[in-house]
Each structure stands twice: as structure tokens, then as C-alpha cells.
Amino acid sequence: MAVRTDFLGLRELLTDDERLIADTVRQFVDEAVLPVIGEHFEQGTFPRQLIPQLAKLGLFGMHLQGYGCAGVSPVAYGLASQELERGDSGLRSFTSVQGSLVMFPILEYGSEHQKARWLPKMAAGELFGCFGLTEPDFGSNPAGMITTARKDGAGYVINGRKRWITNGTLADVALVWAKLDSVVCGFLVERGTPGFEAYEIERKMSLRASITAELVFEDCRVPAASMLPGVHGLRGPLSCLNEARFGILWGSIGAASACSEAALEYATSRVQFDKPIGAYQLTQEKLVRMLTEISKAQLLALHIGRLKEQGKLTAAQISMGKMNNVRAALDIAREARSILGANGITLDYPIIRHMLNLETVYTYEGTNEIHLLTLGREITALSAF
Ligand code: TGC
Ligand code: FAD
């Protein structure tokens, strides 16, 4: 946990290994990410040059066991996500998609051949994946997807479109969810397969240092062995989301901490009416609320992390964590921005970048409303979707 935002001293509840992993990723973010990320955000480019260092730190599929993965604890994975997102949500997205949305399902549901083919090289940062669930007309309701796979001779033919796909144009393999005889199945489609094209989505004002793409499948023929054999039905993609949402409920604390730290520094140095603005009660109220919300989010994340370690974590508990922590982070970013006044809208400070990124984080991996309705259904046994 970041020292300045660890008001409750939660760092003491971490193991030595967890502290070491958090500190190592923190140092990498300070030295390699923060000096360049504003420029990448402004230019709308993904910082590809950081990939070898991310791989060297073992951050790809770090919470998975075997096949070259680091096999760290869920809390360590959460802390690493938090530190990465203190740099930028786009960087955490990059590792979330690789580890939780592509490597996890290959490990969990893939054939031995698929695991051996993809996982060691993905862990080493030599190959990359993307996760295609969302479609232009089906976002919150993936059950309605219209992408299909049809059995054809020894393989399958895929038709459809996936939109808003992180890493889509960079990926060597797309995990595409499509209906085969009305049942959702996962297919590993390699880049360059005839009938498969990926196009980058331009003009985003959020997650600008991350690649987002549309994937188009037109009579795309894939071998039978490209299907993930271990899962059929919507449970497949939704179970992957649990892993990634877990990373987000931690990661969003990193973005919030970066905003709160920048606001505190500014408040104690910026003078108006002959006093630092941090000396005014209205500013102090903002700073105190930010730190309190961050502390509550940290407690929630740590408890959820320990539940995951014990194998007791439920999907609804993850929804509570994602909903609360991202909502809190976005509120904190907006409040922090206000403390910086006009300076707060420039990329000279990290806040507006985090604030804009968090608009995406609030929406992807299940919108704020979807998680709220998931919890509503959990406690009432009545679906309001
Ligand atoms: P529902 O009837 O509730 O469930 C269908 C089947 O799925 C099972 N299930 C889950 N399994 C594991 N984990 C979960 N979280 C699960 N939620 C549901 C369920 O038990 C059932 O299984 P079975 O075996 O009985 O059939 O499905 P529904 O159609 O009512 O939808 C429920 C809803 C709305 C919660 C779900 O559709 C949903 O979560 N929608 C949000 C979609 C979403 O989050 N999309 C994210 C796309 S990926 C992304 O955003 C990546 S961003 C990447 C980055 O970090 O850059
Ligand atoms: P919609 O589902 O159309 O929702 C619009 C609004 O309506 C939201 O406020 C929503 O909460 C609300 N709403 C919807 N249904 C209900 C309801 N029943 N009750 C009340 N309110 C409702 N997807 C992938 O598959 N892979 C990726 O890698 C990926 N990366 C992404 C990266 C970025 C930068 C972004 C922005 C998105 C990404 N997504 C990805 C897509 C993301 O998961 C979807 O945007 C998200 O699930 C919401 O879908 P939607 O945008 O179609 O919104």
C-alpha cells in the first residue's frame, strides 16, 4: 500500500512477499511509467517499450500456477494491480486482459495442447491475447450476443463483430466468445487467420494509453482444436470477469491514491488569500473525505483478497468491491481535480488523466449499474435486469 495513503497501517497486515511485490512494482511505476505516461496519454499511444519490464517483473498471469506463471497470492496480484493503476489504468488493463481474461481461461478451460502452446510465452511477454465478449449491440447483456460459430467439416466458421476490445490490434490471439448451436463457447483465433481483422478505435478521450479495437469475423475458419473444451455457456466468460474485476477493485485504489496524493501536495503549496488552500476548512474536508474513502476501499480490497485466498469469495462480493471502489475512485478523482483549480485540467498533473480513465473503469467489466443490480438480485432474489 502506498505509505502516504496507508492511513490505517494496513501494510502491517501484508506478508513480506506481498510487501516486496508491491514495493517492486511501485518502484517500476515511479521510474519507468510516470515519466512517460502523460505523453502517451496525450498522443493516444500504448507504451509498448514497457512490455519487457512488465514481463521481467513476472506480471503476466502472475496469480496463476504453472506454465511459467509466478503463482503469487491473490493479495499480491491485487497489490501489483494497485501499483500499476497508480501509474495508469491502461497499464493495469493491459496486464488484466493478458492474465485474467486470456491466460486464466486457457489454464482453467483449455486443452493441454492449448496450455502448452500459449501460456509459457504469454507469461514471458512474447505473445499477447485479447478477450472478445462485448459486441456493438450487446454490452451489459452478453447473453444476447449474435456472433456465431458453425460446425463445418473438421473445424468451425465464425461470423460476427466484437467491439471495445482491449489489446485487440496488438494481440497474437483473440479469445472470442460465440454461440455454437445457441450455447456460448470460447475460440482461440490467431492473428492472421483469414476472415479475421482488427481495427483500432480512434478518438477515445479515456484510456488513451491503451489499445481498444473492433474485431471483425467474416467466414473465419478455425480448426476444431481452437475451441476451449472445458466450458460451455455464459458461465465461461463471466467466470473470467471475476478474475479481472478482482484486479480492478484493487487497481482503482491506485488511481485514487495518485489523485489524492497530488491534491494533498498541491493544497499544501498553493497559496490563495495569503494562506495555503489546504488551510481552509473546505479543502480539508475534501482531503479528509478522499483519505477516508481510500482507507475504506483498501479494507474492502484486503478482506476480499483474503476471502479469495481461502476459496470463499463469491461473485456478488466481487461486484460489491468493483462497484464501491471504482465509484469511490471516480469521486476522489473529481474532488482532487477541483482542488487543483485550472491546473487540474492539464496533463502536467496526473489527475485529469486518471479521472478520464476511471470513466472507462466505471463502465467496463460490468458497469456500475450492472454490479448494483447483481447485488440487488443477490439480496432480494429478484432480478431487476
Ligand atoms: P445469468 O443467468 O446471471 O448467468 C448465466 C450463467 O453464468 C453464471 N454466472 C457466473 N459465473 C461465474 N461468475 C459470475 N460472475 C457469473 N455471473 C453469472 C450463472 O451462474 C449462469 O450459469 P449457469 O451454469 O447456471 O448457466 O446471466 P444473465 O444473462 O442474467 O446476466 C447476468 C449479468 C448481467 C450479471 C451478466 O451478463 C454481466 O455480468 N454483464 C456485464 C457484462 C460485462 O461485464 N462485460 C465485460 C466485458 S469484458 C471487459 O469489459 C474487459 S475490460 C478489459 C480491461 O481491463 O481492459
Ligand atoms: P450498455 O450495455 O449499452 O449500457 C449503457 C448504459 O445502460 C449503462 O449505464 C448501463 O449500466 C445501463 N444499463 C444497461 N442495462 C441496464 C439495465 N438492465 N438496468 C439498468 N441500467 C442498464 N469488452 C470486452 O469484451 N473486452 C474488452 O477487452 C473490453 N475492453 C474495453 C475497453 C474500453 C476502453 C471500454 C470503454 C470498454 C471495453 N469493453 C470490453 C466493453 C465493456 O465491457 C462494455 O462497454 C460494458 O460491458 C458496457 O456495455 P455498453 O458499453 O454496450 O453499455
PDB file of C-alpha atoms in Angstrom, residues 113-268:
ATOM      1  CA  HIS A 113      -2.086 -28.529 -26.099  1.00  0.00           C
ATOM      2  CA  GLN A 114      -3.576 -25.017 -25.776  1.00  0.00           C
ATOM      3  CA  LYS A 115      -1.957 -24.519 -22.370  1.00  0.00           C
ATOM      4  CA  ALA A 116       1.483 -25.583 -23.592  1.00  0.00           C
ATOM      5  CA  ARG A 117       1.133 -23.580 -26.806  1.00  0.00           C
ATOM      6  CA  TRP A 118       0.110 -20.272 -25.242  1.00  0.00           C
ATOM      7  CA  LEU A 119       0.776 -19.958 -21.517  1.00  0.00           C
ATOM      8  CA  PRO A 120       4.590 -20.044 -21.196  1.00  0.00           C
ATOM      9  CA  LYS A 121       5.031 -17.490 -23.980  1.00  0.00           C
ATOM     10  CA  MET A 122       2.248 -15.298 -22.664  1.00  0.00           C
ATOM     11  CA  ALA A 123       3.797 -15.358 -19.178  1.00  0.00           C
ATOM     12  CA  ALA A 124       7.135 -14.396 -20.722  1.00  0.00           C
ATOM     13  CA  GLY A 125       5.589 -11.470 -22.604  1.00  0.00           C
ATOM     14  CA  GLU A 126       6.356 -12.985 -26.001  1.00  0.00           C
ATOM     15  CA  LEU A 127       2.730 -13.461 -27.032  1.00  0.00           C
ATOM     16  CA  PHE A 128      -0.359 -11.424 -26.180  1.00  0.00           C
ATOM     17  CA  GLY A 129      -4.077 -12.004 -26.089  1.00  0.00           C
ATOM     18  CA  CYS A 130      -7.354 -10.133 -26.126  1.00  0.00           C
ATOM     19  CA  PHE A 131     -10.819 -11.068 -24.884  1.00  0.00           C
ATOM     20  CA  GLY A 132     -13.777 -10.577 -27.199  1.00  0.00           C
ATOM     21  CA  LEU A 133     -17.093 -10.674 -25.387  1.00  0.00           C
ATOM     22  CA  THR A 134     -18.752  -7.284 -25.996  1.00  0.00           C
ATOM     23  CA  GLU A 135     -20.476  -6.624 -29.324  1.00  0.00           C
ATOM     24  CA  PRO A 136     -21.682  -3.367 -30.851  1.00  0.00           C
ATOM     25  CA  ASP A 137     -25.258  -4.140 -29.762  1.00  0.00           C
ATOM     26  CA  PHE A 138     -24.608  -6.323 -26.699  1.00  0.00           C
ATOM     27  CA  GLY A 139     -22.545  -4.865 -23.872  1.00  0.00           C
ATOM     28  CA  SER A 140     -24.169  -5.314 -20.477  1.00  0.00           C
ATOM     29  CA  ASN A 141     -26.201  -8.215 -21.826  1.00  0.00           C
ATOM     30  CA  PRO A 142     -23.678 -10.599 -23.392  1.00  0.00           C
ATOM     31  CA  ALA A 143     -26.281 -13.387 -23.371  1.00  0.00           C
ATOM     32  CA  GLY A 144     -27.797 -11.688 -26.417  1.00  0.00           C
ATOM     33  CA  MET A 145     -24.606 -11.916 -28.498  1.00  0.00           C
ATOM     34  CA  ILE A 146     -25.085 -12.568 -32.185  1.00  0.00           C
ATOM     35  CA  THR A 147     -21.591 -13.766 -33.057  1.00  0.00           C
ATOM     36  CA  THR A 148     -21.899 -17.384 -34.119  1.00  0.00           C
ATOM     37  CA  ALA A 149     -19.693 -20.402 -34.668  1.00  0.00           C
ATOM     38  CA  ARG A 150     -20.905 -23.084 -37.048  1.00  0.00           C
ATOM     39  CA  LYS A 151     -19.508 -26.609 -37.267  1.00  0.00           C
ATOM     40  CA  ASP A 152     -18.037 -27.091 -40.712  1.00  0.00           C
ATOM     41  CA  GLY A 153     -16.105 -30.248 -41.560  1.00  0.00           C
ATOM     42  CA  ALA A 154     -13.157 -30.593 -39.219  1.00  0.00           C
ATOM     43  CA  GLY A 155     -13.487 -27.080 -37.784  1.00  0.00           C
ATOM     44  CA  TYR A 156     -15.730 -24.094 -37.135  1.00  0.00           C
ATOM     45  CA  VAL A 157     -16.690 -20.981 -39.066  1.00  0.00           C
ATOM     46  CA  ILE A 158     -17.073 -17.776 -37.021  1.00  0.00           C
ATOM     47  CA  ASN A 159     -19.134 -14.760 -38.057  1.00  0.00           C
ATOM     48  CA  GLY A 160     -19.745 -11.566 -36.090  1.00  0.00           C
ATOM     49  CA  ARG A 161     -18.197  -8.456 -34.570  1.00  0.00           C
ATOM     50  CA  LYS A 162     -16.689  -7.715 -31.182  1.00  0.00           C
ATOM     51  CA  ARG A 163     -16.249  -4.115 -30.102  1.00  0.00           C
ATOM     52  CA  TRP A 164     -14.286  -2.222 -27.445  1.00  0.00           C
ATOM     53  CA  ILE A 165     -11.677  -4.946 -27.220  1.00  0.00           C
ATOM     54  CA  THR A 166      -8.582  -4.025 -25.195  1.00  0.00           C
ATOM     55  CA  ASN A 167      -5.274  -5.021 -26.870  1.00  0.00           C
ATOM     56  CA  GLY A 168      -7.265  -6.037 -29.986  1.00  0.00           C
ATOM     57  CA  THR A 169      -4.803  -4.892 -32.651  1.00  0.00           C
ATOM     58  CA  LEU A 170      -1.734  -5.900 -30.660  1.00  0.00           C
ATOM     59  CA  ALA A 171      -2.856  -9.404 -29.746  1.00  0.00           C
ATOM     60  CA  ASP A 172      -1.446 -12.579 -31.246  1.00  0.00           C
ATOM     61  CA  VAL A 173      -4.589 -14.428 -30.247  1.00  0.00           C
ATOM     62  CA  ALA A 174      -8.177 -13.375 -29.636  1.00  0.00           C
ATOM     63  CA  LEU A 175     -10.318 -15.358 -27.224  1.00  0.00           C
ATOM     64  CA  VAL A 176     -13.666 -14.922 -28.940  1.00  0.00           C
ATOM     65  CA  TRP A 177     -16.959 -15.895 -27.362  1.00  0.00           C
ATOM     66  CA  ALA A 178     -19.515 -17.066 -29.912  1.00  0.00           C
ATOM     67  CA  LYS A 179     -22.715 -19.083 -29.930  1.00  0.00           C
ATOM     68  CA  LEU A 180     -22.448 -22.613 -31.237  1.00  0.00           C
ATOM     69  CA  ASP A 181     -25.976 -24.047 -31.527  1.00  0.00           C
ATOM     70  CA  SER A 182     -27.138 -21.261 -29.156  1.00  0.00           C
ATOM     71  CA  VAL A 183     -24.521 -22.142 -26.497  1.00  0.00           C
ATOM     72  CA  VAL A 184     -21.725 -19.648 -25.750  1.00  0.00           C
ATOM     73  CA  CYS A 185     -18.289 -21.195 -26.431  1.00  0.00           C
ATOM     74  CA  GLY A 186     -14.758 -19.774 -26.459  1.00  0.00           C
ATOM     75  CA  PHE A 187     -12.463 -19.919 -29.503  1.00  0.00           C
ATOM     76  CA  LEU A 188      -8.792 -19.030 -29.716  1.00  0.00           C
ATOM     77  CA  VAL A 189      -8.419 -17.228 -33.032  1.00  0.00           C
ATOM     78  CA  GLU A 190      -4.878 -16.429 -34.102  1.00  0.00           C
ATOM     79  CA  ARG A 191      -3.932 -13.145 -35.670  1.00  0.00           C
ATOM     80  CA  GLY A 192      -3.643 -13.511 -39.435  1.00  0.00           C
ATOM     81  CA  THR A 193      -6.387 -16.124 -39.698  1.00  0.00           C
ATOM     82  CA  PRO A 194      -8.222 -15.362 -42.965  1.00  0.00           C
ATOM     83  CA  GLY A 195     -11.571 -13.742 -42.247  1.00  0.00           C
ATOM     84  CA  PHE A 196     -10.366 -12.094 -39.009  1.00  0.00           C
ATOM     85  CA  GLU A 197      -9.468  -8.405 -38.933  1.00  0.00           C
ATOM     86  CA  ALA A 198      -8.903  -5.967 -36.053  1.00  0.00           C
ATOM     87  CA  TYR A 199      -9.310  -2.188 -36.278  1.00  0.00           C
ATOM     88  CA  GLU A 200      -8.227   0.306 -33.645  1.00  0.00           C
ATOM     89  CA  ILE A 201     -10.947   2.565 -32.249  1.00  0.00           C
ATOM     90  CA  GLU A 202      -9.812   6.182 -32.539  1.00  0.00           C
ATOM     91  CA  ARG A 203     -10.821   9.426 -30.797  1.00  0.00           C
ATOM     92  CA  LYS A 204     -11.191   7.952 -27.303  1.00  0.00           C
ATOM     93  CA  MET A 205     -10.899  10.521 -24.520  1.00  0.00           C
ATOM     94  CA  SER A 206     -10.370   7.839 -21.867  1.00  0.00           C
ATOM     95  CA  LEU A 207      -7.809   5.049 -21.579  1.00  0.00           C
ATOM     96  CA  ARG A 208      -5.835   6.798 -24.287  1.00  0.00           C
ATOM     97  CA  ALA A 209      -2.635   4.944 -23.379  1.00  0.00           C
ATOM     98  CA  SER A 210      -4.367   1.633 -24.093  1.00  0.00           C
ATOM     99  CA  ILE A 211      -5.337  -0.008 -27.372  1.00  0.00           C
ATOM    100  CA  THR A 212      -9.060  -0.576 -27.916  1.00  0.00           C
ATOM    101  CA  ALA A 213     -10.290  -2.306 -31.057  1.00  0.00           C
ATOM    102  CA  GLU A 214     -13.142  -3.723 -33.064  1.00  0.00           C
ATOM    103  CA  LEU A 215     -12.728  -7.346 -34.175  1.00  0.00           C
ATOM    104  CA  VAL A 216     -14.487  -8.483 -37.334  1.00  0.00           C
ATOM    105  CA  PHE A 217     -15.059 -12.144 -38.237  1.00  0.00           C
ATOM    106  CA  GLU A 218     -16.331 -12.907 -41.716  1.00  0.00           C
ATOM    107  CA  ASP A 219     -16.495 -16.603 -42.505  1.00  0.00           C
ATOM    108  CA  CYS A 220     -13.424 -17.037 -40.342  1.00  0.00           C
ATOM    109  CA  ARG A 221     -12.490 -20.709 -40.399  1.00  0.00           C
ATOM    110  CA  VAL A 222     -10.704 -22.107 -37.338  1.00  0.00           C
ATOM    111  CA  PRO A 223      -9.619 -25.661 -36.527  1.00  0.00           C
ATOM    112  CA  ALA A 224     -11.664 -27.756 -34.082  1.00  0.00           C
ATOM    113  CA  ALA A 225      -8.731 -27.608 -31.648  1.00  0.00           C
ATOM    114  CA  SER A 226      -9.172 -23.845 -31.285  1.00  0.00           C
ATOM    115  CA  MET A 227     -12.282 -24.255 -29.119  1.00  0.00           C
ATOM    116  CA  LEU A 228     -11.801 -24.186 -25.344  1.00  0.00           C
ATOM    117  CA  PRO A 229     -13.060 -27.657 -24.414  1.00  0.00           C
ATOM    118  CA  GLY A 230     -13.598 -27.101 -20.710  1.00  0.00           C
ATOM    119  CA  VAL A 231     -16.541 -24.711 -20.611  1.00  0.00           C
ATOM    120  CA  HIS A 232     -19.845 -24.142 -22.367  1.00  0.00           C
ATOM    121  CA  GLY A 233     -22.331 -21.415 -21.587  1.00  0.00           C
ATOM    122  CA  LEU A 234     -22.157 -17.828 -20.370  1.00  0.00           C
ATOM    123  CA  ARG A 235     -20.547 -19.026 -17.153  1.00  0.00           C
ATOM    124  CA  GLY A 236     -17.303 -19.326 -19.158  1.00  0.00           C
ATOM    125  CA  PRO A 237     -16.711 -15.647 -19.958  1.00  0.00           C
ATOM    126  CA  LEU A 238     -18.361 -14.446 -16.740  1.00  0.00           C
ATOM    127  CA  SER A 239     -16.012 -16.551 -14.620  1.00  0.00           C
ATOM    128  CA  CYS A 240     -13.047 -14.849 -16.330  1.00  0.00           C
ATOM    129  CA  LEU A 241     -14.561 -11.486 -15.453  1.00  0.00           C
ATOM    130  CA  ASN A 242     -14.446 -12.425 -11.770  1.00  0.00           C
ATOM    131  CA  GLU A 243     -10.657 -12.608 -12.014  1.00  0.00           C
ATOM    132  CA  ALA A 244     -10.320  -9.292 -13.826  1.00  0.00           C
ATOM    133  CA  ARG A 245     -12.889  -7.489 -11.664  1.00  0.00           C
ATOM    134  CA  PHE A 246     -10.860  -8.586  -8.636  1.00  0.00           C
ATOM    135  CA  GLY A 247      -7.834  -6.820 -10.154  1.00  0.00           C
ATOM    136  CA  ILE A 248      -9.901  -3.716 -10.838  1.00  0.00           C
ATOM    137  CA  LEU A 249     -11.255  -3.413  -7.306  1.00  0.00           C
ATOM    138  CA  TRP A 250      -7.628  -3.164  -6.199  1.00  0.00           C
ATOM    139  CA  GLY A 251      -6.366  -1.200  -9.176  1.00  0.00           C
ATOM    140  CA  SER A 252      -8.859   1.613  -8.788  1.00  0.00           C
ATOM    141  CA  ILE A 253      -7.379   2.345  -5.337  1.00  0.00           C
ATOM    142  CA  GLY A 254      -4.079   3.060  -7.074  1.00  0.00           C
ATOM    143  CA  ALA A 255      -5.659   5.640  -9.378  1.00  0.00           C
ATOM    144  CA  ALA A 256      -7.467   7.205  -6.400  1.00  0.00           C
ATOM    145  CA  SER A 257      -4.262   7.326  -4.358  1.00  0.00           C
ATOM    146  CA  ALA A 258      -2.378   9.075  -7.152  1.00  0.00           C
ATOM    147  CA  CYS A 259      -5.107  11.728  -7.297  1.00  0.00           C
ATOM    148  CA  SER A 260      -5.313  12.172  -3.545  1.00  0.00           C
ATOM    149  CA  GLU A 261      -1.531  12.470  -3.163  1.00  0.00           C
ATOM    150  CA  ALA A 262      -1.308  15.045  -5.958  1.00  0.00           C
ATOM    151  CA  ALA A 263      -4.161  17.035  -4.388  1.00  0.00           C
ATOM    152  CA  LEU A 264      -2.566  16.987  -0.926  1.00  0.00           C
ATOM    153  CA  GLU A 265       0.750  18.200  -2.303  1.00  0.00           C
ATOM    154  CA  TYR A 266      -0.951  20.971  -4.233  1.00  0.00           C
ATOM    155  CA  ALA A 267      -3.158  22.007  -1.309  1.00  0.00           C
ATOM    156  CA  THR A 268      -0.179  22.484   0.971  1.00  0.00           C
TER     157      THR A 268
END
